[in-house]
XYZ file of C-alpha atoms in Angstrom:
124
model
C -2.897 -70.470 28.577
C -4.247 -68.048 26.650
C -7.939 -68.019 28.166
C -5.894 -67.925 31.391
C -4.529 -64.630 30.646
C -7.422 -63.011 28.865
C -9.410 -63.752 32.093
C -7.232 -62.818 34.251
C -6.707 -59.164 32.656
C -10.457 -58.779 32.151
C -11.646 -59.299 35.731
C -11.462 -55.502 36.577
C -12.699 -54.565 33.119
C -16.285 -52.880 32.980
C -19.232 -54.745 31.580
C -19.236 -52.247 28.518
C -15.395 -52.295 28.186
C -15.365 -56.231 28.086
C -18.434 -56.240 25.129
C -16.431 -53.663 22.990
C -12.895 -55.604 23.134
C -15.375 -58.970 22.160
C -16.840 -56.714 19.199
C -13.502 -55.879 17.818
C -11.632 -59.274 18.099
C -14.811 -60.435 16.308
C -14.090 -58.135 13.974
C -10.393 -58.964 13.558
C -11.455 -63.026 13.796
C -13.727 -62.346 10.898
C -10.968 -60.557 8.675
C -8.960 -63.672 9.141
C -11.591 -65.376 7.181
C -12.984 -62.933 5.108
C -10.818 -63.319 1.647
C -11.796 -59.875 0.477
C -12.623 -56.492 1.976
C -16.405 -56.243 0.615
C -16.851 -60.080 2.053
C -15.523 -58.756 5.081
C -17.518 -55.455 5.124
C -20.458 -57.376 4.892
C -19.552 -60.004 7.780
C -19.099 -56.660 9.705
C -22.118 -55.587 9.577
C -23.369 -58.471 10.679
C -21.489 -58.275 13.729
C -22.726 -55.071 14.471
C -26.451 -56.316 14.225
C -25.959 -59.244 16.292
C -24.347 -57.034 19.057
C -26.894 -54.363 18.165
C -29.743 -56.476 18.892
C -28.714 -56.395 22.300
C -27.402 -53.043 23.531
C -30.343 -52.284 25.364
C -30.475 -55.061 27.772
C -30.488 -53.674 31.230
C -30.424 -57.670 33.169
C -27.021 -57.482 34.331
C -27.592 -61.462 34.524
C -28.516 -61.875 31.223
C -26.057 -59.679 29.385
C -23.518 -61.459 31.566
C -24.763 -64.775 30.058
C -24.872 -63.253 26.223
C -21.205 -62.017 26.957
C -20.203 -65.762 28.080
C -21.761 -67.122 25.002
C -20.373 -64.500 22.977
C -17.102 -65.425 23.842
C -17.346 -69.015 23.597
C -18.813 -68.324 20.155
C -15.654 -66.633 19.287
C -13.028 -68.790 20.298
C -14.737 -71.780 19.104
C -14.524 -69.815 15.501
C -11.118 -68.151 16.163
C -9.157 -68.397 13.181
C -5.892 -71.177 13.632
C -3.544 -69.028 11.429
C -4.709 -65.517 11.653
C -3.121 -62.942 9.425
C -0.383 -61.002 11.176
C 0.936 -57.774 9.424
C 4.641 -59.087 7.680
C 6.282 -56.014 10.031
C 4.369 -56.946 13.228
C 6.075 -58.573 15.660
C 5.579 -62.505 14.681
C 5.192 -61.673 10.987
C 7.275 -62.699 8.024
C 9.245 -59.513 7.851
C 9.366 -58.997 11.143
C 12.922 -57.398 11.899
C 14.016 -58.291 8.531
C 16.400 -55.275 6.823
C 16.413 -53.807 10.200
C 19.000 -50.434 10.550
C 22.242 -51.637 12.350
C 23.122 -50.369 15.627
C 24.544 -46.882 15.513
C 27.844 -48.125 17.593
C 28.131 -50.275 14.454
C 28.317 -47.203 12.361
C 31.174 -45.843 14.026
C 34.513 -45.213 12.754
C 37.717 -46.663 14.101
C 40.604 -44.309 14.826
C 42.587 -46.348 11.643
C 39.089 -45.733 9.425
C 38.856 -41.688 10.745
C 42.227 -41.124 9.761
C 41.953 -43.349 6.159
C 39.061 -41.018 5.809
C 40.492 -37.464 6.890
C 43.918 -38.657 4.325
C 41.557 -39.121 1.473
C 39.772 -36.229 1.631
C 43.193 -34.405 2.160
C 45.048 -35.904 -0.830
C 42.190 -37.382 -2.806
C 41.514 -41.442 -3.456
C 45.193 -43.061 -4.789
């Protein structure tokens, strides 16, 4: 279902647009492994070789094929839990401590006219 989608929404994506998005999931994929930022940093770069390496391949055929293998490369090493911030949608926190709704915060008449007495006459 998810290959469904992807390939549906990148069939009027340029050749260029559809190698960058593969760069940064890469990326993102590899920061779900990576336990620290410098092993990370270093998995990065890489990345950026291995997608360096072939920038300037003018065979549409060919970089077509790389792209292909490229993303079969990915999703057979696509992370099965990847990290999702807590306060992203999905994450731990996600709407956890969230600000009521502001009709919540509204006074009843009873409450406005408790309040309007006490600030008359003082707390009793």
């Amino acid at each position: 279902l998810r290959e469904n989608k992807m390939a549906a929404s990148q069939q009027a994506l340029t050749h260029a647009q559809k190698v960058t998005r593969l760069y940064r999931k890469a990326l993102r994929n590899a920061l779900d492994w990576c336990i620290t930022r410098s092993v990370w940093r270093q998995e990065a770069l890489e990345i950026r070789a291995r997608f360096d390496a072939n920038k300037d391949i003018k065979d549409i055929r060919r970089a077509t094929i790389l792209l292909e293998e490229g993303e079969k490369e990915y999703f057979r090493w696509i992370h099965p839990d990847p990290y999702i911030p807590p306060t992203a949608p999905d994450g731990l926190a996600w709407e956890r401590n969230m600000a009521p709704p502001a009709h919540a915060l509204e006074m009843t008449p009873d409450e406005i006219q408790w309040y309007e007495d006490v600030c008359k006459h003082g707390a009793k």
